[in-house]
mmCIF file of C-alpha atoms in Angstrom:
data_model
loop_
_atom_site.group_PDB
_atom_site.id
_atom_site.type_symbol
_atom_site.label_atom_id
_atom_site.label_comp_id
_atom_site.label_asym_id
_atom_site.label_seq_id
_atom_site.Cartn_x
_atom_site.Cartn_y
_atom_site.Cartn_z
ATOM 1 C CA MET A 22 9.765 6.075 5.899
ATOM 2 C CA SER A 23 10.355 9.803 5.425
ATOM 3 C CA ASP A 24 7.648 12.213 4.241
ATOM 4 C CA GLU A 25 9.347 12.364 0.844
ATOM 5 C CA GLY A 26 9.406 8.594 0.646
ATOM 6 C CA ARG A 27 5.726 8.285 1.463
ATOM 7 C CA ILE A 28 4.762 10.837 -1.174
ATOM 8 C CA ALA A 29 6.996 9.135 -3.719
ATOM 9 C CA ALA A 30 5.258 5.836 -2.942
ATOM 10 C CA LEU A 31 1.830 7.411 -3.408
ATOM 11 C CA GLU A 32 2.828 8.936 -6.724
ATOM 12 C CA ALA A 33 4.207 5.563 -7.819
ATOM 13 C CA GLU A 34 0.823 4.005 -6.991
ATOM 14 C CA ASN A 35 -0.830 6.731 -9.070
ATOM 15 C CA ALA A 36 1.422 5.872 -12.038
ATOM 16 C CA ALA A 37 0.637 2.186 -11.566
ATOM 17 C CA LEU A 38 -3.079 2.988 -11.613
ATOM 18 C CA ARG A 39 -2.684 4.767 -14.932
ATOM 19 C CA ARG A 40 -0.879 1.733 -16.363
ATOM 20 C CA ARG A 41 -3.657 -0.573 -15.174
ATOM 21 C CA LEU A 42 -6.290 1.682 -16.746
ATOM 22 C CA VAL A 43 -4.417 1.616 -20.050
ATOM 23 C CA ALA A 44 -4.119 -2.183 -19.850
ATOM 24 C CA ALA A 45 -7.868 -2.358 -19.289
ATOM 25 C CA GLY A 46 -8.505 -0.283 -22.402
ATOM 26 C CA LEU A 47 -8.996 3.071 -20.656
ATOM 27 C CA ASP A 48 -6.086 5.030 -22.084
ATOM 28 C CA LEU A 49 -6.416 8.479 -20.526
ATOM 29 C CA ASP A 50 -4.435 10.058 -23.368
ATOM 30 C CA ALA A 51 -6.092 8.333 -26.326
ATOM 31 C CA SER A 52 -9.768 9.196 -26.628
ATOM 32 C CA ALA A 53 -10.053 10.526 -30.199
ATOM 33 C CA SER A 54 -11.684 7.371 -31.535
ATOM 34 C CA ALA A 55 -13.662 6.495 -28.395
ATOM 35 C CA SER A 56 -17.424 6.695 -28.011
ATOM 36 C CA PRO A 57 -18.940 9.735 -26.242
ATOM 37 C CA GLU A 58 -19.672 7.593 -23.177
ATOM 38 C CA VAL A 59 -16.055 6.407 -22.927
ATOM 39 C CA VAL A 60 -14.765 9.937 -23.523
ATOM 40 C CA ALA A 61 -16.903 11.158 -20.616
ATOM 41 C CA VAL A 62 -15.496 8.435 -18.350
ATOM 42 C CA LEU A 63 -11.934 9.249 -19.411
ATOM 43 C CA HIS A 64 -12.519 12.941 -18.801
ATOM 44 C CA ARG A 65 -13.867 12.335 -15.292
ATOM 45 C CA THR A 66 -11.025 9.917 -14.513
ATOM 46 C CA ARG A 67 -8.398 12.403 -15.712
ATOM 47 C CA ASN A 68 -9.937 15.164 -13.595
ATOM 48 C CA THR A 69 -10.095 12.918 -10.542
ATOM 49 C CA LEU A 70 -6.449 11.866 -10.887
ATOM 50 C CA ALA A 71 -5.432 15.510 -11.207
ATOM 51 C CA MET A 72 -7.349 16.309 -8.036
ATOM 52 C CA VAL A 73 -5.733 13.372 -6.219
ATOM 53 C CA ARG A 74 -2.266 14.549 -7.207
ATOM 54 C CA ALA A 75 -3.047 18.067 -5.972
ATOM 55 C CA ILE A 76 -4.367 16.694 -2.666
ATOM 56 C CA ILE A 77 -1.231 14.586 -2.179
ATOM 57 C CA ARG A 78 1.053 17.556 -2.724
ATOM 58 C CA ARG A 79 -0.962 20.001 -0.592
ATOM 59 C CA SER A 80 -1.387 17.498 2.241
ATOM 60 C CA ALA A 81 2.370 16.979 2.332
ATOM 61 C CA ASP A 82 2.999 20.728 2.316
ATOM 62 C CA ALA A 83 0.450 21.555 4.994
ATOM 63 C CA ASP A 84 0.958 18.874 7.646
ATOM 64 C CA ARG A 85 3.963 18.690 9.914
ATOM 65 C CA SER A 86 4.493 14.960 10.422
ATOM 66 C CA ALA A 87 4.211 11.890 8.261
ATOM 67 C CA GLU A 88 1.484 10.535 10.545
ATOM 68 C CA ASP A 89 -0.595 13.703 10.204
ATOM 69 C CA CYS A 90 -0.005 13.725 6.473
ATOM 70 C CA MET A 91 -1.216 10.161 5.996
ATOM 71 C CA MET A 92 -4.222 10.571 8.303
ATOM 72 C CA ARG A 93 -5.446 13.718 6.583
ATOM 73 C CA LEU A 94 -4.670 12.386 3.134
ATOM 74 C CA ASP A 95 -6.675 9.244 3.924
ATOM 75 C CA GLY A 96 -9.669 11.363 4.939
ATOM 76 C CA ARG A 97 -9.529 13.497 1.800
ATOM 77 C CA LEU A 98 -9.169 10.534 -0.518
ATOM 78 C CA GLY A 99 -11.998 8.830 1.363
ATOM 79 C CA ALA A 100 -14.268 11.774 0.544
ATOM 80 C CA ILE A 101 -13.540 11.334 -3.162
ATOM 81 C CA ALA A 102 -13.943 7.555 -2.912
ATOM 82 C CA ARG A 103 -17.414 7.893 -1.394
ATOM 83 C CA VAL A 104 -18.546 10.038 -4.313
ATOM 84 C CA GLN A 105 -16.998 7.640 -6.814
ATOM 85 C CA SER A 106 -18.772 4.687 -5.197
ATOM 86 C CA ALA A 107 -22.111 6.479 -5.048
ATOM 87 C CA GLY A 108 -21.998 7.470 -8.721
ATOM 88 C CA ILE A 109 -20.563 4.330 -10.254
ATOM 89 C CA ALA A 110 -23.945 2.801 -11.157
ATOM 90 C CA ASP A 111 -25.183 5.806 -13.148
ATOM 91 C CA PRO A 112 -22.843 8.826 -13.210
ATOM 92 C CA SER A 113 -25.320 10.855 -15.265
ATOM 93 C CA ALA A 114 -27.979 10.590 -12.553
ATOM 94 C CA GLY A 115 -26.188 13.001 -10.223
ATOM 95 C CA LEU A 116 -25.292 12.727 -6.552
ATOM 96 C CA ASP A 117 -27.560 13.884 -3.756
ATOM 97 C CA LEU A 118 -26.258 16.937 -1.890
ATOM 98 C CA HIS A 119 -27.939 15.792 1.335
ATOM 99 C CA SER A 120 -26.131 12.441 1.169
ATOM 100 C CA ILE A 121 -22.771 14.093 0.425
ATOM 101 C CA VAL A 122 -23.014 16.239 3.556
ATOM 102 C CA ALA A 123 -24.391 13.433 5.727
ATOM 103 C CA ASP A 124 -21.675 10.995 4.588
ATOM 104 C CA ALA A 125 -18.903 13.499 5.357
ATOM 105 C CA LEU A 126 -20.168 13.806 8.932
ATOM 106 C CA MET A 127 -20.999 10.128 9.316
ATOM 107 C CA ALA A 128 -17.402 9.266 8.393
ATOM 108 C CA LEU A 129 -16.513 10.999 11.680
ATOM 109 C CA LEU A 130 -19.367 9.257 13.539
ATOM 110 C CA ALA A 131 -21.493 12.411 13.660
ATOM 111 C CA ARG A 132 -24.950 11.053 12.924
ATOM 112 C CA GLU A 133 -27.830 12.999 11.480
ATOM 113 C CA GLY A 134 -30.643 13.354 13.996
ATOM 114 C CA GLU A 135 -28.329 13.264 17.005
ATOM 115 C CA ARG A 136 -25.926 16.198 16.866
ATOM 116 C CA VAL A 137 -26.445 16.984 13.201
ATOM 117 C CA HIS A 138 -29.396 18.586 11.413
ATOM 118 C CA ILE A 139 -29.460 18.664 7.586
ATOM 119 C CA VAL A 140 -32.284 20.121 5.525
ATOM 120 C CA GLY A 141 -32.744 21.551 2.052
ATOM 121 C CA PRO A 142 -34.456 20.912 -1.272
ATOM 122 C CA LYS A 143 -33.344 17.843 -3.208
ATOM 123 C CA VAL A 144 -30.314 18.782 -5.310
ATOM 124 C CA LEU A 145 -28.343 16.379 -7.501
ATOM 125 C CA LEU A 146 -24.782 17.438 -8.272
ATOM 126 C CA ALA A 147 -22.805 16.445 -11.351
ATOM 127 C CA PRO A 148 -19.838 14.117 -10.633
ATOM 128 C CA ARG A 149 -17.117 16.794 -10.708
ATOM 129 C CA ALA A 150 -19.117 19.232 -8.597
ATOM 130 C CA ALA A 151 -19.966 16.405 -6.193
ATOM 131 C CA GLU A 152 -16.277 15.551 -5.699
ATOM 132 C CA VAL A 153 -15.371 19.160 -4.998
ATOM 133 C CA PHE A 154 -18.284 19.646 -2.622
ATOM 134 C CA ALA A 155 -17.512 16.362 -0.843
ATOM 135 C CA LEU A 156 -13.990 17.609 -0.159
ATOM 136 C CA ALA A 157 -15.343 20.906 1.167
ATOM 137 C CA ALA A 158 -17.790 19.073 3.443
ATOM 138 C CA HIS A 159 -14.956 16.828 4.640
ATOM 139 C CA GLU A 160 -12.812 19.846 5.549
ATOM 140 C CA LEU A 161 -15.660 21.437 7.491
ATOM 141 C CA ALA A 162 -16.466 18.187 9.279
ATOM 142 C CA SER A 163 -12.804 17.534 10.126
ATOM 143 C CA ASN A 164 -12.417 21.060 11.486
ATOM 144 C CA ALA A 165 -15.531 20.550 13.620
ATOM 145 C CA MET A 166 -14.032 17.331 14.988
ATOM 146 C CA GLU A 167 -10.654 18.899 15.776
ATOM 147 C CA HIS A 168 -11.545 22.442 16.805
ATOM 148 C CA GLY A 169 -15.293 23.007 16.557
ATOM 149 C CA ALA A 170 -18.721 21.785 17.635
ATOM 150 C CA LEU A 171 -17.806 18.103 17.731
ATOM 151 C CA THR A 172 -15.198 18.721 20.432
ATOM 152 C CA VAL A 173 -17.809 19.444 23.122
ATOM 153 C CA PRO A 174 -20.779 17.354 24.340
ATOM 154 C CA ASP A 175 -23.324 20.092 23.639
ATOM 155 C CA GLY A 176 -21.974 20.944 20.214
ATOM 156 C CA ARG A 177 -24.388 20.875 17.298
ATOM 157 C CA ILE A 178 -24.101 21.302 13.517
ATOM 158 C CA ALA A 179 -26.927 22.533 11.285
ATOM 159 C CA VAL A 180 -26.515 22.413 7.514
ATOM 160 C CA THR A 181 -29.260 24.044 5.470
ATOM 161 C CA TRP A 182 -29.562 25.274 1.913
ATOM 162 C CA THR A 183 -32.092 27.216 -0.118
ATOM 163 C CA LEU A 184 -32.576 28.006 -3.802
ATOM 164 C CA ASP A 185 -33.984 31.138 -5.363
ATOM 165 C CA PRO A 186 -36.525 30.041 -7.984
ATOM 166 C CA GLY A 187 -36.371 30.913 -11.652
ATOM 167 C CA GLY A 188 -33.844 30.701 -14.454
ATOM 168 C CA ASP A 189 -31.566 27.931 -15.672
ATOM 169 C CA ALA A 190 -29.013 28.566 -12.912
ATOM 170 C CA PRO A 191 -30.891 29.256 -9.658
ATOM 171 C CA PRO A 192 -28.680 30.697 -6.895
ATOM 172 C CA LEU A 193 -28.005 28.135 -4.150
ATOM 173 C CA SER A 194 -27.039 29.274 -0.668
ATOM 174 C CA LEU A 195 -25.745 26.693 1.824
ATOM 175 C CA GLY A 196 -25.081 27.476 5.461
ATOM 176 C CA TRP A 197 -22.980 25.388 7.855
ATOM 177 C CA THR A 198 -23.694 26.541 11.410
ATOM 178 C CA GLU A 199 -21.944 25.216 14.523
ATOM 179 C CA THR A 200 -23.131 25.949 18.058
ATOM 180 C CA GLY A 201 -22.296 24.836 21.586
ATOM 181 C CA LEU A 202 -18.818 26.314 21.934
ATOM 182 C CA HIS A 203 -17.802 29.065 24.334
ATOM 183 C CA ASP A 204 -15.452 31.960 23.623
ATOM 184 C CA LEU A 205 -14.271 30.776 20.231
ATOM 185 C CA PRO A 206 -11.568 33.238 19.080
ATOM 186 C CA ALA A 207 -12.780 35.639 16.410
ATOM 187 C CA ASP A 208 -9.695 34.857 14.324
ATOM 188 C CA PRO A 209 -8.492 31.327 15.172
ATOM 189 C CA ALA A 210 -5.616 29.545 13.504
ATOM 190 C CA PRO A 211 -6.268 29.218 9.750
ATOM 191 C CA LEU A 212 -7.532 25.930 8.357
ATOM 192 C CA GLY A 213 -4.683 25.734 5.839
ATOM 193 C CA ILE A 214 -5.632 23.489 2.943
ATOM 194 C CA GLY A 215 -9.177 23.485 4.312
ATOM 195 C CA THR A 216 -9.449 27.246 3.880
ATOM 196 C CA GLU A 217 -8.042 26.915 0.377
ATOM 197 C CA MET A 218 -10.596 24.225 -0.485
ATOM 198 C CA LEU A 219 -13.490 26.289 0.866
ATOM 199 C CA THR A 220 -12.479 29.505 -0.842
ATOM 200 C CA ARG A 221 -10.196 29.179 -3.847
ATOM 201 C CA THR A 222 -11.158 25.681 -5.028
ATOM 202 C CA LEU A 223 -14.900 26.220 -4.681
ATOM 203 C CA ARG A 224 -14.581 29.539 -6.492
ATOM 204 C CA TYR A 225 -12.561 27.997 -9.330
ATOM 205 C CA GLU A 226 -14.663 24.849 -9.745
ATOM 206 C CA LEU A 227 -18.168 26.093 -8.916
ATOM 207 C CA GLY A 228 -17.935 29.863 -9.149
ATOM 208 C CA ALA A 229 -18.837 29.903 -5.455
ATOM 209 C CA GLU A 230 -18.381 32.654 -2.906
ATOM 210 C CA THR A 231 -17.558 31.413 0.583
ATOM 211 C CA THR A 232 -17.634 33.368 3.833
ATOM 212 C CA LEU A 233 -16.263 32.133 7.162
ATOM 213 C CA ALA A 234 -17.367 33.786 10.408
ATOM 214 C CA TYR A 235 -16.012 32.704 13.787
ATOM 215 C CA ARG A 236 -18.563 33.532 16.457
ATOM 216 C CA PRO A 237 -18.114 32.811 20.173
ATOM 217 C CA ASP A 238 -20.413 29.759 20.013
ATOM 218 C CA GLY A 239 -19.090 28.296 16.753
ATOM 219 C CA LEU A 240 -18.197 28.585 13.095
ATOM 220 C CA ARG A 241 -20.580 29.915 10.456
ATOM 221 C CA CYS A 242 -19.748 29.055 6.861
ATOM 222 C CA THR A 243 -21.865 30.206 3.931
ATOM 223 C CA ILE A 244 -21.346 28.948 0.381
ATOM 224 C CA ARG A 245 -23.212 30.582 -2.514
ATOM 225 C CA PHE A 246 -23.123 29.627 -6.181
ATOM 226 C CA ALA A 247 -25.346 29.464 -9.232
ATOM 227 C CA LEU A 248 -26.593 25.916 -9.820
ATOM 228 C CA ALA A 249 -25.852 25.873 -13.547
ATOM 229 C CA PRO A 250 -26.808 22.724 -15.494
ATOM 230 C CA ARG A 251 -23.145 21.647 -15.709
ATOM 231 C CA LEU A 252 -22.995 21.594 -11.888
ATOM 232 C CA GLY A 253 -26.297 19.934 -11.046
ATOM 233 C CA ARG A 254 -30.022 20.306 -10.899
ATOM 234 C CA VAL A 255 -32.953 20.626 -8.534
ATOM 235 C CA VAL A 256 -35.300 17.658 -8.306
ATOM 236 C CA GLU A 257 -38.919 18.599 -7.921
ATOM 237 C CA VAL A 258 -40.500 16.421 -5.242
ATOM 238 C CA PRO A 259 -44.215 15.809 -5.933
ATOM 239 C CA ALA A 260 -46.508 17.244 -3.280
ATOM 240 C CA GLU A 261 -48.354 14.701 -1.197
ATOM 241 C CA ASP A 262 -51.934 14.137 -2.239
ATOM 242 C CA GLY A 263 -54.097 15.594 0.451
ATOM 243 C CA GLY A 264 -57.221 13.897 -0.843
ATOM 244 C CA ASP A 265 -60.555 15.483 -1.577
ATOM 245 C CA ALA A 266 -61.478 18.571 0.377
#
């Protein structure tokens, strides 16, 4: 099947999904009389379908062969699917940032505690923000597998984030640091849709500023954004009781 045929088939499946949702009573275009809970579900579903359509089109534009297209598309849709599965029980609870990053790497068999180190305060992201961040983490992990730290035995990835205290939207700064490479070009081939996801999409969806620095031993990526209530929240972890002095 040609690239055009594969994309046409995927878009046909998307249309079929919409028909099934309507048949099940989830009409994406008729929410005026629905309850607030149903409206929220419809809104999230509509946003997710729009993102899926954009991913299909950009994957087809960016990749050279049908095999590459389908492989990369499968990975990107898998990132969204993991977030959907994690949040299906209680979407309002939020999705753990640590788990989003760990799952993106685990999907490529990069296990935390072996070649991966992840640390940061407990942050729960809202569903939309979680989907966008999951895609960004997937792009970084895929790049590490193809060109970065996961291509060499001594390669390591450290993902850390911090929050500045105070205010309703504390600034969050996340760093993705790869080490173990040698003589990485200062300006390697662009990541294509990955670069777009890390820069333009994160800026549009989260108001984030992303910097990419290619050092000889590996990539450094920093993502900064204000953790506004619509994007997520920090969970205060009670301090352990040290007992009587």
